[in-house]
Short mmCIF file of C-alpha atoms and ligand atoms in Angstrom, two decimals:
data_model
loop_
_atom_site.label_atom_id
_atom_site.label_comp_id
_atom_site.label_asym_id
_atom_site.label_seq_id
_atom_site.Cartn_x
_atom_site.Cartn_y
_atom_site.Cartn_z
CA MET A 29 0.00 0.00 0.00
CA VAL A 30 1.28 3.44 -0.86
CA SER A 31 0.16 6.25 1.41
CA PHE A 32 0.48 9.83 0.26
CA THR A 33 -0.62 11.23 3.60
CA LEU A 34 1.97 12.14 6.21
CA GLN A 35 1.50 10.16 9.39
CA GLU A 36 0.39 12.06 12.48
CA ASP A 37 3.80 12.56 14.12
CA LEU A 38 5.16 14.00 10.87
CA GLN A 39 2.19 16.34 10.54
CA MET A 40 2.89 17.55 14.07
CA LEU A 41 6.58 17.99 13.26
CA ARG A 42 5.63 20.00 10.14
CA ASP A 43 3.30 22.26 12.13
CA THR A 44 5.90 22.86 14.86
CA ALA A 45 8.57 23.61 12.27
CA ARG A 46 6.24 25.95 10.38
CA GLU A 47 5.47 27.88 13.55
CA PHE A 48 9.19 28.05 14.42
CA ALA A 49 10.05 29.34 10.94
CA GLU A 50 7.26 31.90 10.97
CA LYS A 51 8.26 33.25 14.39
CA GLU A 52 12.05 32.95 14.46
CA LEU A 53 13.23 32.89 10.84
CA VAL A 54 10.90 34.83 8.53
CA PRO A 55 11.24 38.15 10.43
CA ASN A 56 15.07 37.92 10.67
CA ALA A 57 16.33 36.16 7.56
CA ALA A 58 16.83 39.30 5.45
CA ALA A 59 18.90 41.04 8.17
CA TRP A 60 21.05 37.95 8.81
CA ASP A 61 21.68 37.74 5.07
CA GLU A 62 22.54 41.43 4.82
CA GLU A 63 24.89 41.31 7.83
CA ARG A 64 26.25 37.84 6.98
CA ARG A 65 25.43 36.91 10.57
CA PHE A 66 25.29 33.26 11.61
CA PRO A 67 21.85 32.63 13.19
CA ARG A 68 23.25 31.05 16.37
CA GLU A 69 20.21 31.87 18.51
CA ALA A 70 17.78 30.40 16.01
CA VAL A 71 19.92 27.28 15.71
CA MET A 72 19.84 26.90 19.51
CA LYS A 73 16.06 27.28 19.50
CA ALA A 74 15.89 24.66 16.76
CA ALA A 75 17.95 22.40 19.05
CA GLU A 76 15.47 22.93 21.90
CA LEU A 77 12.72 21.66 19.60
CA GLY A 78 14.77 18.53 18.82
CA PHE A 79 15.62 19.60 15.26
CA LEU A 80 19.35 18.85 15.68
CA GLY A 81 18.77 15.27 16.82
CA MET A 82 16.81 13.94 13.85
CA SER A 83 19.46 11.29 13.02
CA ILE A 84 20.48 10.57 16.62
CA PRO A 85 19.02 7.60 18.55
CA GLU A 86 17.28 8.35 21.85
CA GLU A 87 20.01 6.70 23.93
CA TYR A 88 22.34 9.51 22.79
CA GLY A 89 19.80 12.28 23.35
CA GLY A 90 18.17 12.50 19.92
CA ASN A 91 14.79 11.49 18.49
CA ARG A 92 15.97 9.61 15.35
CA MET A 93 12.85 10.49 13.42
CA GLY A 94 14.71 9.72 10.21
CA ASN A 95 15.13 11.01 6.68
CA LEU A 96 11.52 11.56 5.67
CA ALA A 97 10.96 13.54 8.87
CA LEU A 98 14.13 15.52 8.23
CA CYS A 99 12.88 16.41 4.72
CA VAL A 100 9.53 17.58 6.11
CA LEU A 101 11.37 19.67 8.72
CA LEU A 102 13.90 21.13 6.28
CA GLU A 103 11.27 22.26 3.80
CA GLU A 104 9.68 24.39 6.54
CA ILE A 105 12.97 25.78 7.87
CA ASN A 106 14.24 26.66 4.40
CA ARG A 107 10.98 28.37 3.57
CA GLY A 108 11.95 30.79 6.33
CA CYS A 109 15.74 30.97 6.02
CA ALA A 110 17.98 28.94 3.72
CA SER A 111 21.10 29.71 5.77
CA THR A 112 19.56 28.19 8.88
CA GLY A 113 18.28 25.40 6.65
CA VAL A 114 21.67 24.32 5.37
CA THR A 115 23.14 24.50 8.88
CA VAL A 116 20.47 22.11 10.20
CA SER A 117 20.77 19.89 7.12
CA VAL A 118 24.55 19.49 7.27
CA HIS A 119 24.53 18.93 11.04
CA ASN A 120 21.92 16.14 10.81
CA SER A 121 22.65 14.48 7.51
CA LEU A 122 26.36 15.02 6.89
CA PHE A 123 27.68 14.82 10.43
CA CYS A 124 25.35 13.02 12.88
CA SER A 125 24.02 10.47 10.39
CA PRO A 126 27.41 8.97 9.34
CA LEU A 127 28.61 9.06 12.95
CA VAL A 128 25.55 7.01 13.98
CA LYS A 129 26.04 4.61 11.07
CA PHE A 130 29.81 4.12 11.08
CA GLY A 131 30.99 5.32 14.52
CA THR A 132 32.17 3.20 17.45
CA GLU A 133 30.14 3.13 20.65
CA GLU A 134 32.76 5.32 22.29
CA GLN A 135 32.69 7.91 19.47
CA LYS A 136 28.91 8.09 19.64
CA ARG A 137 28.88 8.52 23.42
CA ARG A 138 31.52 11.22 23.19
CA TYR A 139 30.03 13.35 20.42
CA LEU A 140 26.33 12.72 19.87
CA PRO A 141 24.70 13.95 23.12
CA LYS A 142 26.18 17.45 22.69
CA MET A 143 25.23 17.43 19.01
CA ALA A 144 21.60 16.72 19.94
CA THR A 145 21.45 19.72 22.29
CA GLY A 146 23.28 22.09 19.94
CA GLU A 147 26.10 22.55 22.44
CA THR A 148 28.33 21.48 19.56
CA LEU A 149 27.74 21.62 15.79
CA GLY A 150 29.04 19.28 13.12
CA ALA A 151 30.56 19.85 9.67
CA TYR A 152 31.68 17.70 6.73
CA CYS A 153 34.95 18.22 4.86
CA LEU A 154 35.28 16.44 1.52
CA SER A 155 36.00 19.07 -1.17
CA GLU A 156 39.37 20.62 -1.86
CA ALA A 157 40.68 23.18 -4.37
CA GLY A 158 41.54 20.36 -6.79
CA ALA A 159 38.74 17.96 -5.79
CA GLY A 160 35.20 19.24 -6.37
CA SER A 161 33.03 17.07 -8.63
CA ASP A 162 35.92 14.59 -8.68
CA ALA A 163 35.78 14.07 -4.93
CA ALA A 164 38.14 11.07 -5.03
CA GLY A 165 40.83 13.36 -6.43
CA LEU A 166 41.47 14.70 -2.93
CA SER A 167 45.04 15.07 -1.72
CA CYS A 168 44.77 16.01 1.96
CA ALA A 169 47.03 13.41 3.63
CA ALA A 170 46.78 11.40 6.85
CA VAL A 171 49.89 9.56 8.05
CA ARG A 172 50.21 7.27 11.07
CA ASP A 173 52.46 8.45 13.88
CA GLY A 174 52.51 6.03 16.81
CA GLY A 175 48.90 5.62 17.86
CA ASP A 176 47.88 8.91 16.24
CA TRP A 177 47.24 10.19 12.73
CA VAL A 178 48.81 13.40 11.44
CA LEU A 179 46.73 15.30 8.86
CA ASN A 180 48.04 17.85 6.37
CA GLY A 181 46.17 19.73 3.66
CA ALA A 182 43.38 22.24 3.05
CA LYS A 183 39.64 21.61 2.71
CA LEU A 184 37.42 24.05 0.81
CA TRP A 185 33.74 25.11 0.77
CA ILE A 186 33.07 23.91 4.30
CA THR A 187 29.54 24.76 5.40
CA THR A 188 29.43 26.03 9.04
CA GLY A 189 33.27 25.99 8.89
CA SER A 190 33.87 28.82 11.38
CA GLU A 191 31.03 27.82 13.74
CA ALA A 192 31.25 24.03 13.96
CA ASP A 193 33.08 22.16 16.71
CA VAL A 194 33.65 18.72 15.25
CA PHE A 195 34.43 17.90 11.61
CA ILE A 196 34.33 14.71 9.57
CA ILE A 197 37.44 15.07 7.43
CA PHE A 198 38.24 12.83 4.48
CA ALA A 199 41.95 12.31 3.87
CA ARG A 200 44.25 10.10 1.85
CA THR A 201 45.73 7.15 3.74
CA GLY A 202 46.73 5.06 0.72
CA GLU A 203 47.44 5.27 -2.99
CA HIS A 204 44.28 3.66 -4.38
CA ARG A 205 42.08 6.43 -5.84
CA THR A 206 38.96 5.57 -3.90
CA ARG A 207 40.01 2.85 -1.41
CA GLY A 208 42.96 4.93 -0.23
CA ILE A 209 40.68 7.44 1.51
CA SER A 210 39.73 7.38 5.21
CA ALA A 211 37.42 9.46 7.40
CA PHE A 212 38.38 11.14 10.68
CA LEU A 213 36.54 12.91 13.48
CA VAL A 214 38.49 16.09 14.11
CA GLU A 215 37.78 18.59 16.87
CA LYS A 216 38.47 22.27 16.32
CA ALA A 217 40.57 22.22 19.51
CA PHE A 218 43.02 19.66 18.07
CA GLU A 219 46.57 20.96 17.61
CA GLY A 220 47.20 21.95 13.98
CA PHE A 221 43.53 22.58 13.11
CA GLY A 222 42.69 26.01 11.71
CA VAL A 223 39.87 27.86 9.98
CA GLY A 224 41.01 29.69 6.83
CA LYS A 225 39.39 32.23 4.56
CA LYS A 226 35.63 32.81 4.73
CA GLU A 227 33.95 33.00 1.31
CA GLU A 228 31.95 36.03 0.13
CA LYS A 229 28.94 34.39 -1.51
CA LEU A 230 26.01 35.20 -3.78
CA GLY A 231 23.45 33.60 -1.46
CA ILE A 232 22.99 31.76 1.87
CA ARG A 233 25.19 34.53 3.24
CA ALA A 234 24.34 33.88 6.90
CA SER A 235 25.83 30.40 6.59
CA PRO A 236 29.62 30.69 6.91
CA THR A 237 31.50 28.79 4.21
CA THR A 238 35.21 28.53 4.98
CA GLU A 239 38.45 26.85 4.22
CA ILE A 240 39.73 24.37 6.84
CA LEU A 241 43.49 24.20 7.24
CA LEU A 242 45.32 21.18 8.61
CA GLN A 243 48.95 21.68 9.49
CA ASP A 244 50.40 18.62 11.23
CA CYS A 245 46.99 18.25 12.80
CA ARG A 246 47.23 15.43 15.35
CA VAL A 247 44.21 13.14 15.54
CA PRO A 248 44.04 10.27 18.06
CA GLY A 249 43.81 6.78 16.52
CA GLU A 250 40.39 6.22 18.07
CA ASN A 251 39.01 9.10 15.96
CA LEU A 252 39.22 7.15 12.71
CA LEU A 253 35.57 6.91 11.54
CA GLY A 254 34.80 3.47 10.10
CA GLU A 255 37.71 1.44 8.80
CA GLU A 256 40.90 2.61 7.15
CA GLY A 257 40.24 2.84 3.41
CA GLN A 258 36.44 2.98 3.84
CA GLY A 259 36.30 6.78 3.74
CA PHE A 260 35.12 7.31 0.16
CA LYS A 261 32.20 4.93 0.58
CA ILE A 262 31.28 6.69 3.82
CA ALA A 263 31.48 10.02 1.95
CA LEU A 264 29.19 8.89 -0.89
CA ASP A 265 26.73 7.01 1.30
CA THR A 266 26.47 10.11 3.46
CA LEU A 267 25.81 12.25 0.39
CA ASP A 268 22.89 9.97 -0.55
CA GLY A 269 21.26 11.31 2.61
CA GLY A 270 22.65 14.85 2.34
CA ARG A 271 21.23 15.29 -1.15
CA LEU A 272 17.76 14.66 0.25
CA GLY A 273 18.39 17.56 2.61
CA ILE A 274 19.27 19.81 -0.33
CA ALA A 275 16.22 18.59 -2.24
CA ALA A 276 14.11 19.57 0.80
CA GLN A 277 15.90 22.91 0.97
CA SER A 278 14.97 23.46 -2.68
CA LEU A 279 11.32 22.69 -1.89
CA GLY A 280 11.38 25.21 0.96
CA ILE A 281 12.90 28.02 -1.10
CA GLY A 282 10.60 27.13 -4.01
CA ARG A 283 7.54 27.25 -1.79
CA ALA A 284 8.61 30.63 -0.41
CA CYS A 285 8.82 31.84 -4.04
CA LEU A 286 5.36 30.50 -4.84
CA GLU A 287 3.75 31.98 -1.72
CA ALA A 288 5.37 35.39 -2.28
CA SER A 289 4.20 35.32 -5.91
CA ILE A 290 0.60 34.51 -4.97
CA ARG A 291 0.60 37.34 -2.42
CA TYR A 292 1.96 39.82 -4.94
CA ALA A 293 -0.36 38.66 -7.73
CA LYS A 294 -3.35 39.46 -5.49
CA GLU A 295 -2.01 42.88 -4.49
CA ARG A 296 -0.38 44.39 -7.54
CA LYS A 297 -2.71 46.14 -10.00
CA GLN A 298 -1.97 46.88 -13.65
CA PHE A 299 -4.39 47.64 -16.50
CA GLY A 300 -7.09 48.22 -13.88
CA ARG A 301 -7.01 44.81 -12.15
CA GLU A 302 -4.85 42.56 -9.99
CA ILE A 303 -2.15 40.92 -12.10
CA GLY A 304 -3.29 37.53 -10.72
CA GLN A 305 -6.34 37.90 -12.95
CA PHE A 306 -4.18 37.59 -16.05
CA GLN A 307 -3.62 34.11 -17.44
CA ALA A 308 0.07 34.85 -18.00
CA ILE A 309 0.48 35.02 -14.22
CA GLN A 310 -1.96 32.21 -13.41
CA TRP A 311 -0.06 29.78 -15.64
CA LYS A 312 3.22 30.61 -13.99
CA LEU A 313 1.71 29.94 -10.54
CA ALA A 314 0.15 26.68 -11.73
CA ASP A 315 3.45 25.44 -13.17
CA MET A 316 5.39 26.41 -10.06
CA ALA A 317 2.95 24.59 -7.76
CA THR A 318 2.77 21.47 -9.95
CA ASN A 319 6.53 21.14 -10.35
CA LEU A 320 7.08 21.62 -6.62
CA GLU A 321 4.52 18.93 -5.84
CA ALA A 322 6.23 16.51 -8.26
CA ALA A 323 9.67 17.23 -6.77
CA ARG A 324 8.24 16.76 -3.25
CA LEU A 325 6.95 13.29 -4.16
CA LEU A 326 10.37 12.30 -5.54
CA THR A 327 12.06 13.63 -2.39
CA TRP A 328 9.72 11.89 0.02
CA LYS A 329 9.95 8.63 -1.93
CA ALA A 330 13.76 8.66 -1.85
CA ALA A 331 13.76 9.57 1.87
CA ALA A 332 11.30 6.76 2.68
CA ARG A 333 13.55 4.30 0.84
CA ARG A 334 16.54 5.43 2.87
CA ASP A 335 14.55 5.04 6.08
CA GLU A 336 13.66 1.49 5.02
CA GLY A 337 17.33 0.72 4.43
CA LEU A 338 16.79 0.28 0.66
CA PRO A 339 19.31 1.55 -1.92
CA CYS A 340 18.51 5.16 -2.73
CA THR A 341 21.54 6.57 -4.58
CA LYS A 342 19.64 7.00 -7.86
CA GLU A 343 16.42 8.17 -6.19
CA SER A 344 18.26 10.68 -4.04
CA ALA A 345 20.09 12.08 -7.09
CA MET A 346 16.76 12.31 -8.97
CA ALA A 347 15.16 14.14 -6.04
CA LYS A 348 17.99 16.67 -5.82
CA LEU A 349 18.11 17.13 -9.60
CA ALA A 350 14.38 17.74 -9.93
CA ALA A 351 13.93 19.81 -6.76
CA SER A 352 16.92 22.11 -7.31
CA ARG A 353 15.94 22.83 -10.92
CA THR A 354 12.34 23.42 -9.88
CA CYS A 355 13.50 25.75 -7.13
CA ASN A 356 15.60 27.81 -9.54
CA ALA A 357 12.79 27.99 -12.08
CA ALA A 358 10.38 29.08 -9.32
CA ALA A 359 12.81 31.76 -8.11
CA ARG A 360 13.21 33.11 -11.64
CA GLU A 361 9.46 33.26 -12.16
CA ALA A 362 8.90 34.82 -8.74
CA VAL A 363 11.25 37.68 -9.62
CA GLN A 364 9.57 37.99 -13.03
CA ILE A 365 6.10 38.22 -11.47
CA HIS A 366 7.35 40.94 -9.11
CA GLY A 367 8.92 42.84 -12.03
CA GLY A 368 11.25 45.68 -11.05
CA ALA A 369 10.20 45.33 -7.39
CA GLY A 370 11.46 41.75 -7.36
CA TYR A 371 14.90 42.93 -8.41
CA THR A 372 15.23 45.02 -5.24
CA ARG A 373 15.73 44.21 -1.56
CA GLU A 374 12.22 45.54 -0.84
CA PHE A 375 10.86 42.06 -1.53
CA PRO A 376 12.28 38.71 -0.37
CA VAL A 377 12.25 37.10 -3.83
CA GLU A 378 15.57 38.77 -4.63
CA ARG A 379 17.14 36.80 -1.73
CA TYR A 380 15.28 33.63 -2.67
CA MET A 381 16.76 33.81 -6.16
CA ARG A 382 20.29 34.22 -4.78
CA ASP A 383 19.74 31.40 -2.25
CA ALA A 384 18.23 29.09 -4.86
CA ARG A 385 21.37 29.09 -6.99
CA ILE A 386 23.46 27.01 -4.58
CA THR A 387 21.00 24.10 -4.58
CA GLU A 388 22.21 23.19 -8.08
CA ILE A 389 25.82 23.36 -6.93
CA TYR A 390 26.57 21.91 -3.49
CA GLU A 391 26.39 18.24 -2.55
CA GLY A 392 27.03 17.45 -6.20
CA VAL A 393 26.30 19.81 -9.09
CA THR A 394 23.34 19.12 -11.38
CA ASP A 395 25.49 17.31 -13.94
CA ILE A 396 26.92 14.99 -11.27
CA GLN A 397 23.35 14.04 -10.28
CA ARG A 398 22.69 13.24 -13.95
CA LEU A 399 25.91 11.23 -14.08
CA VAL A 400 24.89 9.22 -10.99
CA ILE A 401 21.40 8.57 -12.44
CA SER A 402 22.66 7.57 -15.88
CA ARG A 403 25.31 5.24 -14.42
CA HIS A 404 22.50 3.43 -12.61
CA LEU A 405 20.41 3.25 -15.78
CA MET A 406 23.25 1.72 -17.76
CA ALA A 407 24.72 -0.54 -15.05
N1 CAA O 722 27.33 4.77 -1.46
C1 CAA O 722 28.34 3.95 -1.09
N2 CAA O 722 29.36 3.62 -1.93
C2 CAA O 722 29.32 4.14 -3.17
C3 CAA O 722 28.28 5.00 -3.60
C4 CAA O 722 27.25 5.30 -2.70
N3 CAA O 722 26.25 6.11 -3.06
N4 CAA O 722 28.51 5.37 -4.88
C5 CAA O 722 29.66 4.75 -5.25
N5 CAA O 722 30.14 4.02 -4.21
C6 CAA O 722 31.36 3.20 -4.18
C7 CAA O 722 31.51 2.42 -5.49
O1 CAA O 722 30.84 1.19 -5.40
C8 CAA O 722 33.01 2.24 -5.57
O2 CAA O 722 33.38 1.16 -4.72
P1 CAA O 722 34.63 0.18 -5.06
O3 CAA O 722 35.85 1.01 -4.87
O4 CAA O 722 34.52 -0.91 -4.07
O5 CAA O 722 34.45 -0.24 -6.49
C9 CAA O 722 33.56 3.51 -4.95
O6 CAA O 722 32.50 4.05 -4.14
C10 CAA O 722 33.97 4.55 -5.98
O7 CAA O 722 32.85 4.85 -6.78
P2 CAA O 722 32.98 5.45 -8.25
O8 CAA O 722 33.93 4.60 -9.04
O9 CAA O 722 31.60 5.67 -8.77
O10 CAA O 722 33.73 6.83 -7.94
P3 CAA O 722 33.99 8.10 -8.89
O11 CAA O 722 35.34 8.62 -8.62
O12 CAA O 722 33.63 7.75 -10.30
O13 CAA O 722 33.01 9.23 -8.26
C11 CAA O 722 31.06 10.57 -8.18
C12 CAA O 722 31.69 9.16 -8.24
C13 CAA O 722 29.57 10.24 -8.23
C14 CAA O 722 31.41 11.45 -9.36
C15 CAA O 722 31.43 11.26 -6.86
O14 CAA O 722 32.77 11.68 -6.86
C16 CAA O 722 30.54 12.45 -6.56
O15 CAA O 722 29.43 12.28 -6.06
N6 CAA O 722 31.03 13.70 -6.85
C17 CAA O 722 30.37 14.91 -6.41
C18 CAA O 722 31.01 15.40 -5.13
C19 CAA O 722 30.04 16.02 -4.21
O16 CAA O 722 28.85 15.76 -4.21
N7 CAA O 722 30.56 16.86 -3.35
C20 CAA O 722 29.78 17.47 -2.33
C21 CAA O 722 30.66 18.14 -1.36
S1 CAA O 722 29.93 18.24 0.23
C22 CAA O 722 28.95 19.60 0.25
O17 CAA O 722 28.71 20.24 -0.72
C23 CAA O 722 28.37 19.86 1.60
C24 CAA O 722 27.88 21.24 1.78
O18 CAA O 722 28.60 22.16 1.90
C25 CAA O 722 26.45 21.48 1.93
#
């Protein structure tokens, strides 16, 4: 049986998240964006509501509601503020989730309870200057030294880089292109760990994106995540979940575009009537709503598969591909409907359009999603 209705606990989660976004995010998002200010307070309030423990089992302080729940939550948060949205997404899906899946009991006890309360935040460090779409091309090195590992190199495009406390860092421990990569849990307090340049970005400007510098960074042996050489698989499996978070972010931004457009279409008068009475505008709204609904179904289906433990690499790539394109199309139309007003900071659609752009870039650009899908079709 396929059910297209959210079960009761997910409906409650959606309502709580919607209320949180309406109260804490919508009124502040433009100022945070303008000032490039990390929304620490809002993130802490999100933690109080359990939004940082969506991947964490109860025994470590979380609620482990899972991937579908996280998608429902992230759509609402991103409708209010995409910078807060990506912070919550990365923390849950790129840090906590792989730690739960691949971590030792000791690692989980040490890190997860504080992650659930927001006392610490997590980040994920895969990309480098020479390793973007070709993630396995990374060159950051980890070498054994007694019982420790010593890491050297620089990671790039790290979401929450200057605000996170613990980082999953992928580094080269062997020569094999993909099986010579391992994952490490690195604390910002470790000797040799540093935060480098902060990027000036087009959108999601309240989410700090930084370089992470590792200069003889000493990591205790027990902080290897998973097995030596398993790092690349951990990285890609984690991205199967992370991409759902970005698909949900796309739905949230897209919905914000649609809602703003409907509001404006009912307000703005030209040629003696509201512009919403013209078919040219009605068709745009209809297309936006239909495409968002289709992308939502793909996203929820992929998330439900992941929750059931079924393979979801292709489905997750399809969800991100469809949702991020839909989001960008919706943002473009929203600005168009607003006309000159939409091109100014008087209306939020200008920010939505800037925020939308990243959804087709991070966690695998659009063409990488197409590559992943087509490899599955031809396998
Ligand atoms: N889960 C687990 N294992 C997987 C997997 C998956 N989804 N996909 C592939 N693998 C395994 C393969 O089976 C293979 O295993 P063996 O070595 O045993 O054969 C191994 O991983 C290597 O796979 P490929 O040969 O397919 O590797 P590739 O070099 O061809 O790369 C790629 C594949 C899809 C292009 C990958 O590099 C990729 O996804 N690139 C995009 C990078 C990306 O998304 N970066 C995001 C950065 S993080 C970010 O943006 C966070 C943020 O700030 C918000």
